[in-house]
GROMACS .gro file of N, CA and C in nm:
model
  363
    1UNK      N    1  14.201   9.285   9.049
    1UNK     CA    2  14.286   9.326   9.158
    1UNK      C    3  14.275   9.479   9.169
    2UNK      N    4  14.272   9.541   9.283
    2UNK     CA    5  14.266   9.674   9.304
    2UNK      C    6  14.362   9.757   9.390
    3UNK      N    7  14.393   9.857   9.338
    3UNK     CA    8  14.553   9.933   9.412
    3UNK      C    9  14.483  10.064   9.479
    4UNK      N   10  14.529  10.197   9.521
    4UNK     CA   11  14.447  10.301   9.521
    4UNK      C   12  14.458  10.367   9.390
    5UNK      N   13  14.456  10.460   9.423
    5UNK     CA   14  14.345  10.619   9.308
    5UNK      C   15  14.502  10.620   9.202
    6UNK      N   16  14.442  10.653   9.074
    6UNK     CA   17  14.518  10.691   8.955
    6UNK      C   18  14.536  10.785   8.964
    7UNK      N   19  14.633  10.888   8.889
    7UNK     CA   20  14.646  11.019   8.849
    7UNK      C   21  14.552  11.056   8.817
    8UNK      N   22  14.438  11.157   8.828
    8UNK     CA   23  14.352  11.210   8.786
    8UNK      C   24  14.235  11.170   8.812
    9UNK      N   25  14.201  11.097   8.923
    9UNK     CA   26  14.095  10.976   8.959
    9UNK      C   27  14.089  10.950   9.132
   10UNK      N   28  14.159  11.097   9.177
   10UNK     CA   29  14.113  11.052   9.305
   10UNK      C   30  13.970  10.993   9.374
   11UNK      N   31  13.993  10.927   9.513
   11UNK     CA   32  13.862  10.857   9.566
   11UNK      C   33  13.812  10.723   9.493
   12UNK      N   34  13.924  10.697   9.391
   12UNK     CA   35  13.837  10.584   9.349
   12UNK      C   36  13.971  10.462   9.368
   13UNK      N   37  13.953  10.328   9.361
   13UNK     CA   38  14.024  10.233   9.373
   13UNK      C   39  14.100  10.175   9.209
   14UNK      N   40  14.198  10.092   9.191
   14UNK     CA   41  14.249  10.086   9.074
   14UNK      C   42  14.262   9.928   9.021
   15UNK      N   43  14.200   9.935   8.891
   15UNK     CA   44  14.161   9.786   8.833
   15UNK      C   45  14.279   9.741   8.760
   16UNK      N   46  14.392   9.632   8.780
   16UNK     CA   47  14.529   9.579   8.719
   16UNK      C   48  14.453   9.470   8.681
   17UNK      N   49  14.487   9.449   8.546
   17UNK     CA   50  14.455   9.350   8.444
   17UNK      C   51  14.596   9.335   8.379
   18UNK      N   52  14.615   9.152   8.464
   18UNK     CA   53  14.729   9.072   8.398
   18UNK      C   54  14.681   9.002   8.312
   19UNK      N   55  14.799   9.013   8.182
   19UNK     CA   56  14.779   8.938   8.069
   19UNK      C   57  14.903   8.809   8.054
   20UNK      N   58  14.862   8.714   8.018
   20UNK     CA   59  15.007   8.614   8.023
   20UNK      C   60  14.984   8.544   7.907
   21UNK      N   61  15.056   8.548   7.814
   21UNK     CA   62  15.010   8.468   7.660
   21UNK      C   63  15.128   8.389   7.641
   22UNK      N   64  15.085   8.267   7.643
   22UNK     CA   65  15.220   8.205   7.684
   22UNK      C   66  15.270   8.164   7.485
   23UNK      N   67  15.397   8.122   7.457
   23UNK     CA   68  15.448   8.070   7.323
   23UNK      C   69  15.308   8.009   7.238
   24UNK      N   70  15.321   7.968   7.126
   24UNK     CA   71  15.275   7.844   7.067
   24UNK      C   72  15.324   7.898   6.898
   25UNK      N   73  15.220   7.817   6.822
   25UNK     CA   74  15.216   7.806   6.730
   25UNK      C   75  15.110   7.893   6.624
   26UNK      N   76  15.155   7.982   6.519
   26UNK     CA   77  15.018   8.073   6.445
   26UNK      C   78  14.956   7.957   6.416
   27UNK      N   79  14.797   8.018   6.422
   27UNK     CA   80  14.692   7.944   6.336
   27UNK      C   81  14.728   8.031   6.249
   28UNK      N   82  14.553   7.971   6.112
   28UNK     CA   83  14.536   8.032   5.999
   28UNK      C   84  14.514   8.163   6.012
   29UNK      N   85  14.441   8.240   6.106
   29UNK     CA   86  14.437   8.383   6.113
   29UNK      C   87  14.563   8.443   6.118
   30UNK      N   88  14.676   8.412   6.144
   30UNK     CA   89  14.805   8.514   6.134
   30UNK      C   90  14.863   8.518   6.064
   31UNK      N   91  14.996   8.597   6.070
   31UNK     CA   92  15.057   8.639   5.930
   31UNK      C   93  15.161   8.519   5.892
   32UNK      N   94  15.198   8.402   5.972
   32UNK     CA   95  15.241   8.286   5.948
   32UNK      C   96  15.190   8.139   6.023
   33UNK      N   97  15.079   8.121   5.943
   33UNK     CA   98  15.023   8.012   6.015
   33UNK      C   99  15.124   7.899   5.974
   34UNK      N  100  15.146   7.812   6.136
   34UNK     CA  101  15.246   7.728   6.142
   34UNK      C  102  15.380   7.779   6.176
   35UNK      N  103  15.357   7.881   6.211
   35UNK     CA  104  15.522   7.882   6.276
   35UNK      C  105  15.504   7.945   6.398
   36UNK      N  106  15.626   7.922   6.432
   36UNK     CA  107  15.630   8.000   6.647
   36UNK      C  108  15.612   8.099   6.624
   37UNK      N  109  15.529   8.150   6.741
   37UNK     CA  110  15.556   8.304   6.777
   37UNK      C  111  15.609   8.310   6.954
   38UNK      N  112  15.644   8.386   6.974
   38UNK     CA  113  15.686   8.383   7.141
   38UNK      C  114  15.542   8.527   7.192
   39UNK      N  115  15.544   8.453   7.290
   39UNK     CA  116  15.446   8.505   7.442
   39UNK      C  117  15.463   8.631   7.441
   40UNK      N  118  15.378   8.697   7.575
   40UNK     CA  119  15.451   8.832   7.626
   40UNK      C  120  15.337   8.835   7.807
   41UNK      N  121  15.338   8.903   7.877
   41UNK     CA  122  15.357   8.940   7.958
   41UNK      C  123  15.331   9.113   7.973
   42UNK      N  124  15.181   9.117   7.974
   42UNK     CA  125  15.158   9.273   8.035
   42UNK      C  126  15.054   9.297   8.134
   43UNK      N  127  15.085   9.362   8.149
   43UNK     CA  128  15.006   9.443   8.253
   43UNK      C  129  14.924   9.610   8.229
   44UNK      N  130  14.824   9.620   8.269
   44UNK     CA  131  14.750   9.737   8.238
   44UNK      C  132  14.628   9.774   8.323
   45UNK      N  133  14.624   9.914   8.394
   45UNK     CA  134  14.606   9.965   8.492
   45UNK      C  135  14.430  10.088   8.427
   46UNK      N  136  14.340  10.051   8.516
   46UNK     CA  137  14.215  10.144   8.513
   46UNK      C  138  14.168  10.159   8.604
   47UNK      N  139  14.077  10.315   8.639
   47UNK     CA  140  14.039  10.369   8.724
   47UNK      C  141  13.908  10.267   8.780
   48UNK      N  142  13.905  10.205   8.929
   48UNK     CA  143  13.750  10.160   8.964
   48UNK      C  144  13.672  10.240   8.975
   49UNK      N  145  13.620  10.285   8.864
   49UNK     CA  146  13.469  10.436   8.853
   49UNK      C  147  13.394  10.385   8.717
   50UNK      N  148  13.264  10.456   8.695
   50UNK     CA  149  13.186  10.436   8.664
   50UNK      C  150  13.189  10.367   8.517
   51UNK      N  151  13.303  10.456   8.438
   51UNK     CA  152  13.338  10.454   8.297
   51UNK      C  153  13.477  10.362   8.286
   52UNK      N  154  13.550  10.360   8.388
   52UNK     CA  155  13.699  10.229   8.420
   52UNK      C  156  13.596  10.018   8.382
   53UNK      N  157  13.490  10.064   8.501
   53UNK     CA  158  13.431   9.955   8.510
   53UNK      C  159  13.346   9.951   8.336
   54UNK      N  160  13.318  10.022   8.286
   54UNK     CA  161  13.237  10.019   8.180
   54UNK      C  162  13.356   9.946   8.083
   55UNK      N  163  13.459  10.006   8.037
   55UNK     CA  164  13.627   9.984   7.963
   55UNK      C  165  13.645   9.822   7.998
   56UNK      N  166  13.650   9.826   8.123
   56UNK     CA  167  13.678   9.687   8.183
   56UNK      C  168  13.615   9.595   8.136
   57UNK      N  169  13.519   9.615   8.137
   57UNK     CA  170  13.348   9.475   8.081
   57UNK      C  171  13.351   9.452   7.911
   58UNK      N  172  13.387   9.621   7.857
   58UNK     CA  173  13.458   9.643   7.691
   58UNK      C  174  13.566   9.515   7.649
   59UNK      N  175  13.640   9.542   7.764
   59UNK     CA  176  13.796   9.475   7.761
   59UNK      C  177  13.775   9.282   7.730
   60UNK      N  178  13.687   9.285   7.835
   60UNK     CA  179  13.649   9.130   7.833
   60UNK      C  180  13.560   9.092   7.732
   61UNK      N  181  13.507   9.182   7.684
   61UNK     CA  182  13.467   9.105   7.520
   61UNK      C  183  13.523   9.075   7.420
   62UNK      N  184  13.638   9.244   7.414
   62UNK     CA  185  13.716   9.199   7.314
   62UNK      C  186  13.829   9.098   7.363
   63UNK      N  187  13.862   9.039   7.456
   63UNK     CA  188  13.962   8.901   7.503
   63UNK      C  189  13.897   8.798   7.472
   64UNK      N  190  13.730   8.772   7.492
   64UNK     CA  191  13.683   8.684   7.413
   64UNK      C  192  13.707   8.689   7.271
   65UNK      N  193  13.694   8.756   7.271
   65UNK     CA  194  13.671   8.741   7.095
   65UNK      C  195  13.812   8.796   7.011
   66UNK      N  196  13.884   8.750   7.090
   66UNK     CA  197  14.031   8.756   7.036
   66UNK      C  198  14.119   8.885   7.013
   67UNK      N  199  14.051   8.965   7.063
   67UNK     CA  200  14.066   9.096   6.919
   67UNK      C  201  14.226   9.224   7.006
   68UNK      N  202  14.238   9.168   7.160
   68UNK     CA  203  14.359   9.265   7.216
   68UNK      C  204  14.437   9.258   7.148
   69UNK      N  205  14.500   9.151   7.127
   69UNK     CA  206  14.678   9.101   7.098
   69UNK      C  207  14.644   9.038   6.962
   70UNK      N  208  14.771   9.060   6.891
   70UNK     CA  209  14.808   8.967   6.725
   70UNK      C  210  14.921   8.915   6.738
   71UNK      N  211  14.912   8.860   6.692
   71UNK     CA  212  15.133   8.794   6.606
   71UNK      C  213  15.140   8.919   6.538
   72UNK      N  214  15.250   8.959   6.526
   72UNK     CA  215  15.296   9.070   6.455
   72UNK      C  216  15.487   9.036   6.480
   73UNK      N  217  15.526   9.181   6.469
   73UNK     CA  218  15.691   9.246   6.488
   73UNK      C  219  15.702   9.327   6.542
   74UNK      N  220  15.805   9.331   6.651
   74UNK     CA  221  15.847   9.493   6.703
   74UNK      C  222  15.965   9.552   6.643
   75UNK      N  223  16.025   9.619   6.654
   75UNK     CA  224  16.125   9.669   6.621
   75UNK      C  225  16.246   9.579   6.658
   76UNK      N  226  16.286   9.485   6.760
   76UNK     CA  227  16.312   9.421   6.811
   76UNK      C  228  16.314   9.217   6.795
   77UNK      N  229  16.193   9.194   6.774
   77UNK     CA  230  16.122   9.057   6.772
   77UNK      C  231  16.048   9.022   6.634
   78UNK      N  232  16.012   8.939   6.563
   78UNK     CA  233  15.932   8.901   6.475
   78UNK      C  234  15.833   8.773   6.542
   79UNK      N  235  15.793   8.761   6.494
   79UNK     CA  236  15.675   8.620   6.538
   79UNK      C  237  15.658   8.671   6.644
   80UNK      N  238  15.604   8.764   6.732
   80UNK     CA  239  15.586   8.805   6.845
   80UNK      C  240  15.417   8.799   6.893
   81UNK      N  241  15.363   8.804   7.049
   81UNK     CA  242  15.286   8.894   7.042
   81UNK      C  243  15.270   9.013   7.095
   82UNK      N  244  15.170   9.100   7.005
   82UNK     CA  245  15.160   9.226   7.007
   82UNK      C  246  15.019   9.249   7.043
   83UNK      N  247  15.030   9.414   7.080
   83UNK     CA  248  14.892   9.501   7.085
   83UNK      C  249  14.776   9.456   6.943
   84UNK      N  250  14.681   9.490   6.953
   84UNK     CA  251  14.600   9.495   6.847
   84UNK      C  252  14.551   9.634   6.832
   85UNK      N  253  14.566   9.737   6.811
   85UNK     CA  254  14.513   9.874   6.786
   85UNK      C  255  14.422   9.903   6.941
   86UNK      N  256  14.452   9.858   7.036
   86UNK     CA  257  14.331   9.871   7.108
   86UNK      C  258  14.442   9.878   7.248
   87UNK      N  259  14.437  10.042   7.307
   87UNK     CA  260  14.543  10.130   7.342
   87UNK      C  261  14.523  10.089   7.485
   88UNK      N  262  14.640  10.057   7.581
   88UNK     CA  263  14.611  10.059   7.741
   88UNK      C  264  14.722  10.103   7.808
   89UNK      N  265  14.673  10.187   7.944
   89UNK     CA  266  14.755  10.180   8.022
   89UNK      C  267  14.831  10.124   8.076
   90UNK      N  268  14.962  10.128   8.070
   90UNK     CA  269  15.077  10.015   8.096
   90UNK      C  270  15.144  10.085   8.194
   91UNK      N  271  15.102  10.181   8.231
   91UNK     CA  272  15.199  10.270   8.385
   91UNK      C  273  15.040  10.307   8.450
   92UNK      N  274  15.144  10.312   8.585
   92UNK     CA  275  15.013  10.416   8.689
   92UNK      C  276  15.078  10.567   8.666
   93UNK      N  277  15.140  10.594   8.631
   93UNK     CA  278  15.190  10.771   8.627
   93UNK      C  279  15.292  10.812   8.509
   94UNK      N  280  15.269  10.878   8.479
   94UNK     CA  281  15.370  10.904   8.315
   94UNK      C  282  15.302  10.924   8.220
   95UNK      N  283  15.367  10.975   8.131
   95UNK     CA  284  15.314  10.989   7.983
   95UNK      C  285  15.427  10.910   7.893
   96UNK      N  286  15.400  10.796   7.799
   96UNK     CA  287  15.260  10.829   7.745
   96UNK      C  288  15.189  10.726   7.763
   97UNK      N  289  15.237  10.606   7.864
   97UNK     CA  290  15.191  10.498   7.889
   97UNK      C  291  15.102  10.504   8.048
   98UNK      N  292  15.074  10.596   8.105
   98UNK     CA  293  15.003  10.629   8.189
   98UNK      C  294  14.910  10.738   8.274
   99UNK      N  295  14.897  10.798   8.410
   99UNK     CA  296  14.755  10.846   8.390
   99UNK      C  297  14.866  11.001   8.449
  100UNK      N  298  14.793  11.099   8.465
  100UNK     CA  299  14.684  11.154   8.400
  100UNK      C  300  14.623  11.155   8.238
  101UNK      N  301  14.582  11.096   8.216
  101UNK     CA  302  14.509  11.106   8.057
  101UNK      C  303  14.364  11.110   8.075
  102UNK      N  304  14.324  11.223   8.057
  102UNK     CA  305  14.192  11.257   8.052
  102UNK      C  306  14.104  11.193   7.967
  103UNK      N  307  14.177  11.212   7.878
  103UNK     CA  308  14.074  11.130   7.740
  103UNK      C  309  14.110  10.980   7.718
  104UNK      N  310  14.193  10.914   7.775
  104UNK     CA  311  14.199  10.790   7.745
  104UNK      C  312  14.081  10.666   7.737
  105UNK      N  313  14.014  10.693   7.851
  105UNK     CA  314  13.895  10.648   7.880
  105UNK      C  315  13.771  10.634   7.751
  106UNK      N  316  13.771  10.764   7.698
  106UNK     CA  317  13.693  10.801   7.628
  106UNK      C  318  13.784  10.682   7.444
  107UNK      N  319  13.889  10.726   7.443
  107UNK     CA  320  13.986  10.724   7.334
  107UNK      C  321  13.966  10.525   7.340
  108UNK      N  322  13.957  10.475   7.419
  108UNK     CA  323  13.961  10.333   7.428
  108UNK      C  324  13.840  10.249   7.383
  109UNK      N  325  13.736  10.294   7.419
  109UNK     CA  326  13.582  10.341   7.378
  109UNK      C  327  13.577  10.303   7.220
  110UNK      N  328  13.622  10.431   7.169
  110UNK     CA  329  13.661  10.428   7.069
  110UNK      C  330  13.692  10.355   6.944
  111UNK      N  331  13.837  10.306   6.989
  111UNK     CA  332  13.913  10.220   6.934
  111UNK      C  333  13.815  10.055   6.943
  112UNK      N  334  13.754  10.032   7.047
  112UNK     CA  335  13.693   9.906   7.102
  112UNK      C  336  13.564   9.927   7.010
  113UNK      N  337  13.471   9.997   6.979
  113UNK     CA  338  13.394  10.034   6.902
  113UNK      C  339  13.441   9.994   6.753
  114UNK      N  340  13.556  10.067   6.701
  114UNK     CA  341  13.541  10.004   6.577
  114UNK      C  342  13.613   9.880   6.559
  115UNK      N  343  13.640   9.835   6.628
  115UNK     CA  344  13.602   9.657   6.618
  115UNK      C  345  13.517   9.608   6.665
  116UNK      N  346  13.396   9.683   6.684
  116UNK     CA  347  13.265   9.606   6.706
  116UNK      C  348  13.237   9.568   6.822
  117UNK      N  349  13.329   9.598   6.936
  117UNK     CA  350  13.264   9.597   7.093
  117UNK      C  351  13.216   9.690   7.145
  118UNK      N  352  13.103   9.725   7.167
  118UNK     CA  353  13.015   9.814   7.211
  118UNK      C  354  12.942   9.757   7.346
  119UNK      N  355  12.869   9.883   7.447
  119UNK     CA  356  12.838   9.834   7.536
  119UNK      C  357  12.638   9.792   7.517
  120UNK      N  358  12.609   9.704   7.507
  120UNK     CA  359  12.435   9.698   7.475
  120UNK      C  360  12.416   9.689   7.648
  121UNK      N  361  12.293   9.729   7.657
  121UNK     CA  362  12.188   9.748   7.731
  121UNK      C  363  12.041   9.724   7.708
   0.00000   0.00000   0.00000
């Protein structure tokens, strides 16, 4: 889905990536396999440009391969799900959940890299 230009990204169009993880049950990979965890509901916003679209294609590997969201705790919730170390824009304007961030782009890269999503060519 596309909105207009981000903070810091004029001329270009804007990529919203809904996430919807609905309840169930941990498997063996979490920190309580066999018990509930509850859902969540986010949303997260990138520039349509050269390096947004590059992040984007990043993004969909690591959703294959499981690696955005965990069961974890918030301050708030236990059995939840959560982020996985792997940082997104959750506002179109603001700090610290949105743009202008110059380096975010770069900073996401990053983070997606050392879990092993890289872009091949």
């Amino acid at each position: 889905e596309r909105y207009t230009s981000l903070p810091g990204y004029g001329g270009c169009g804007t990529f919203v990536i809904s996430y919807h993880l609905y309840d169930g049950v941990q498997g063996p990979e979490h920190i309580r396999p066999g018990k509930r965890f509850s859902g969540t509901r986010r949303t997260a916003y990138l520039p349509d440009n050269a390096e947004g679209r590059e992040v984007l294609e990043l993004l969909k590997k690591a959703w294959d391969a499981r690696l955005i969201f965990t069961v974890g705790h918030t301050s708030e919730q236990t059995n939840t799900v959560v982020w996985n170390d792997i940082h997104h824009k959750t506002q179109t304007h603001g700090k610290p959940y949105g743009y202008p961030d110059p380096t975010y782009l770069k900073r996401v890269k990053q983070e997606l890299a050392a879990k092993g999503i890289t872009t091949t060519f």
